């Protein structure tokens, strides 16, 4: 089992910045990738950014060049730095982790944190 605790959401004006944090605990040695997804009202959940255990990152097309994902291995935490925020970035952001153990994949989700971008 992996537990994910998110922090850092809130209200920000368009063009501003926010940083989200997600701390993992539990069976963290089995995590193969970890990152963020988001879901806006009436839309499907979409990839924001993920980082693999090897350090490779993958970003959703809509956030490339504006968002940056990093991690602190000592704290088992990933950080999503969001710059140049747009109204369309408004969504609930979910931290996610995928573990692989004896060939079995498990997906874990945080409780979600609201990010609201205002004009």
PDB file of N, CA and C in Angstrom, residues 30-34 37 47 50 96-109:
ATOM      1  N   UNK A  30       8.429   0.211  -4.189  1.00  0.00           N
ATOM      2  CA  UNK A  30       7.841  -0.416  -5.366  1.00  0.00           C
ATOM      3  C   UNK A  30       7.280   0.595  -6.362  1.00  0.00           C
ATOM      4  N   UNK A  31       7.398   1.873  -6.049  1.00  0.00           N
ATOM      5  CA  UNK A  31       6.876   2.898  -6.949  1.00  0.00           C
ATOM      6  C   UNK A  31       7.721   2.953  -8.218  1.00  0.00           C
ATOM      7  N   UNK A  32       7.078   2.837  -9.365  1.00  0.00           N
ATOM      8  CA  UNK A  32       7.790   2.923 -10.651  1.00  0.00           C
ATOM      9  C   UNK A  32       7.557   4.262 -11.324  1.00  0.00           C
ATOM     10  N   UNK A  33       6.428   4.890 -11.043  1.00  0.00           N
ATOM     11  CA  UNK A  33       6.313   6.276 -11.434  1.00  0.00           C
ATOM     12  C   UNK A  33       5.277   6.984 -10.571  1.00  0.00           C
ATOM     13  N   UNK A  34       5.409   8.291 -10.541  1.00  0.00           N
ATOM     14  CA  UNK A  34       4.614   9.115  -9.623  1.00  0.00           C
ATOM     15  C   UNK A  34       4.436  10.482 -10.249  1.00  0.00           C
ATOM     16  N   UNK A  37      -2.164  14.170 -12.116  1.00  0.00           N
ATOM     17  CA  UNK A  37      -3.228  14.230 -13.113  1.00  0.00           C
ATOM     18  C   UNK A  37      -4.198  15.304 -12.655  1.00  0.00           C
ATOM     19  N   UNK A  47      -3.433  13.600 -17.937  1.00  0.00           N
ATOM     20  CA  UNK A  47      -2.065  13.650 -17.448  1.00  0.00           C
ATOM     21  C   UNK A  47      -1.589  15.096 -17.352  1.00  0.00           C
ATOM     22  N   UNK A  50       4.405  13.201 -14.973  1.00  0.00           N
ATOM     23  CA  UNK A  50       4.827  12.074 -14.163  1.00  0.00           C
ATOM     24  C   UNK A  50       6.336  11.928 -14.267  1.00  0.00           C
ATOM     25  N   UNK A  96      -0.676  10.811  -8.090  1.00  0.00           N
ATOM     26  CA  UNK A  96      -0.839   9.403  -8.421  1.00  0.00           C
ATOM     27  C   UNK A  96       0.501   8.693  -8.322  1.00  0.00           C
ATOM     28  N   UNK A  97       0.442   7.444  -7.959  1.00  0.00           N
ATOM     29  CA  UNK A  97       1.637   6.612  -7.917  1.00  0.00           C
ATOM     30  C   UNK A  97       1.289   5.231  -8.442  1.00  0.00           C
ATOM     31  N   UNK A  98       2.219   4.668  -9.158  1.00  0.00           N
ATOM     32  CA  UNK A  98       2.047   3.309  -9.678  1.00  0.00           C
ATOM     33  C   UNK A  98       3.148   2.440  -9.104  1.00  0.00           C
ATOM     34  N   UNK A  99       2.768   1.318  -8.546  1.00  0.00           N
ATOM     35  CA  UNK A  99       3.752   0.361  -8.050  1.00  0.00           C
ATOM     36  C   UNK A  99       3.723  -0.896  -8.896  1.00  0.00           C
ATOM     37  N   UNK A 100       4.857  -1.556  -8.930  1.00  0.00           N
ATOM     38  CA  UNK A 100       4.976  -2.829  -9.630  1.00  0.00           C
ATOM     39  C   UNK A 100       5.660  -3.803  -8.693  1.00  0.00           C
ATOM     40  N   UNK A 101       4.949  -4.850  -8.348  1.00  0.00           N
ATOM     41  CA  UNK A 101       5.464  -5.812  -7.375  1.00  0.00           C
ATOM     42  C   UNK A 101       5.120  -7.203  -7.838  1.00  0.00           C
ATOM     43  N   UNK A 102       6.162  -7.989  -8.063  1.00  0.00           N
ATOM     44  CA  UNK A 102       6.002  -9.359  -8.562  1.00  0.00           C
ATOM     45  C   UNK A 102       5.102  -9.351  -9.795  1.00  0.00           C
ATOM     46  N   UNK A 103       5.360  -8.386 -10.684  1.00  0.00           N
ATOM     47  CA  UNK A 103       4.640  -8.311 -11.935  1.00  0.00           C
ATOM     48  C   UNK A 103       3.229  -7.768 -11.847  1.00  0.00           C
ATOM     49  N   UNK A 104       2.804  -7.378 -10.656  1.00  0.00           N
ATOM     50  CA  UNK A 104       1.447  -6.868 -10.494  1.00  0.00           C
ATOM     51  C   UNK A 104       1.481  -5.362 -10.294  1.00  0.00           C
ATOM     52  N   UNK A 105       0.688  -4.688 -11.117  1.00  0.00           N
ATOM     53  CA  UNK A 105       0.608  -3.234 -11.042  1.00  0.00           C
ATOM     54  C   UNK A 105      -0.512  -2.813 -10.100  1.00  0.00           C
ATOM     55  N   UNK A 106      -0.223  -1.773  -9.310  1.00  0.00           N
ATOM     56  CA  UNK A 106      -1.247  -1.165  -8.459  1.00  0.00           C
ATOM     57  C   UNK A 106      -1.183   0.344  -8.633  1.00  0.00           C
ATOM     58  N   UNK A 107      -2.339   0.979  -8.695  1.00  0.00           N
ATOM     59  CA  UNK A 107      -2.439   2.425  -8.852  1.00  0.00           C
ATOM     60  C   UNK A 107      -2.990   3.033  -7.567  1.00  0.00           C
ATOM     61  N   UNK A 108      -2.380   4.132  -7.164  1.00  0.00           N
ATOM     62  CA  UNK A 108      -2.805   4.839  -5.955  1.00  0.00           C
ATOM     63  C   UNK A 108      -3.053   6.304  -6.296  1.00  0.00           C
ATOM     64  N   UNK A 109      -4.044   6.860  -5.605  1.00  0.00           N
ATOM     65  CA  UNK A 109      -4.424   8.248  -5.841  1.00  0.00           C
ATOM     66  C   UNK A 109      -4.514   9.005  -4.524  1.00  0.00           C
TER      67      UNK A 109
END
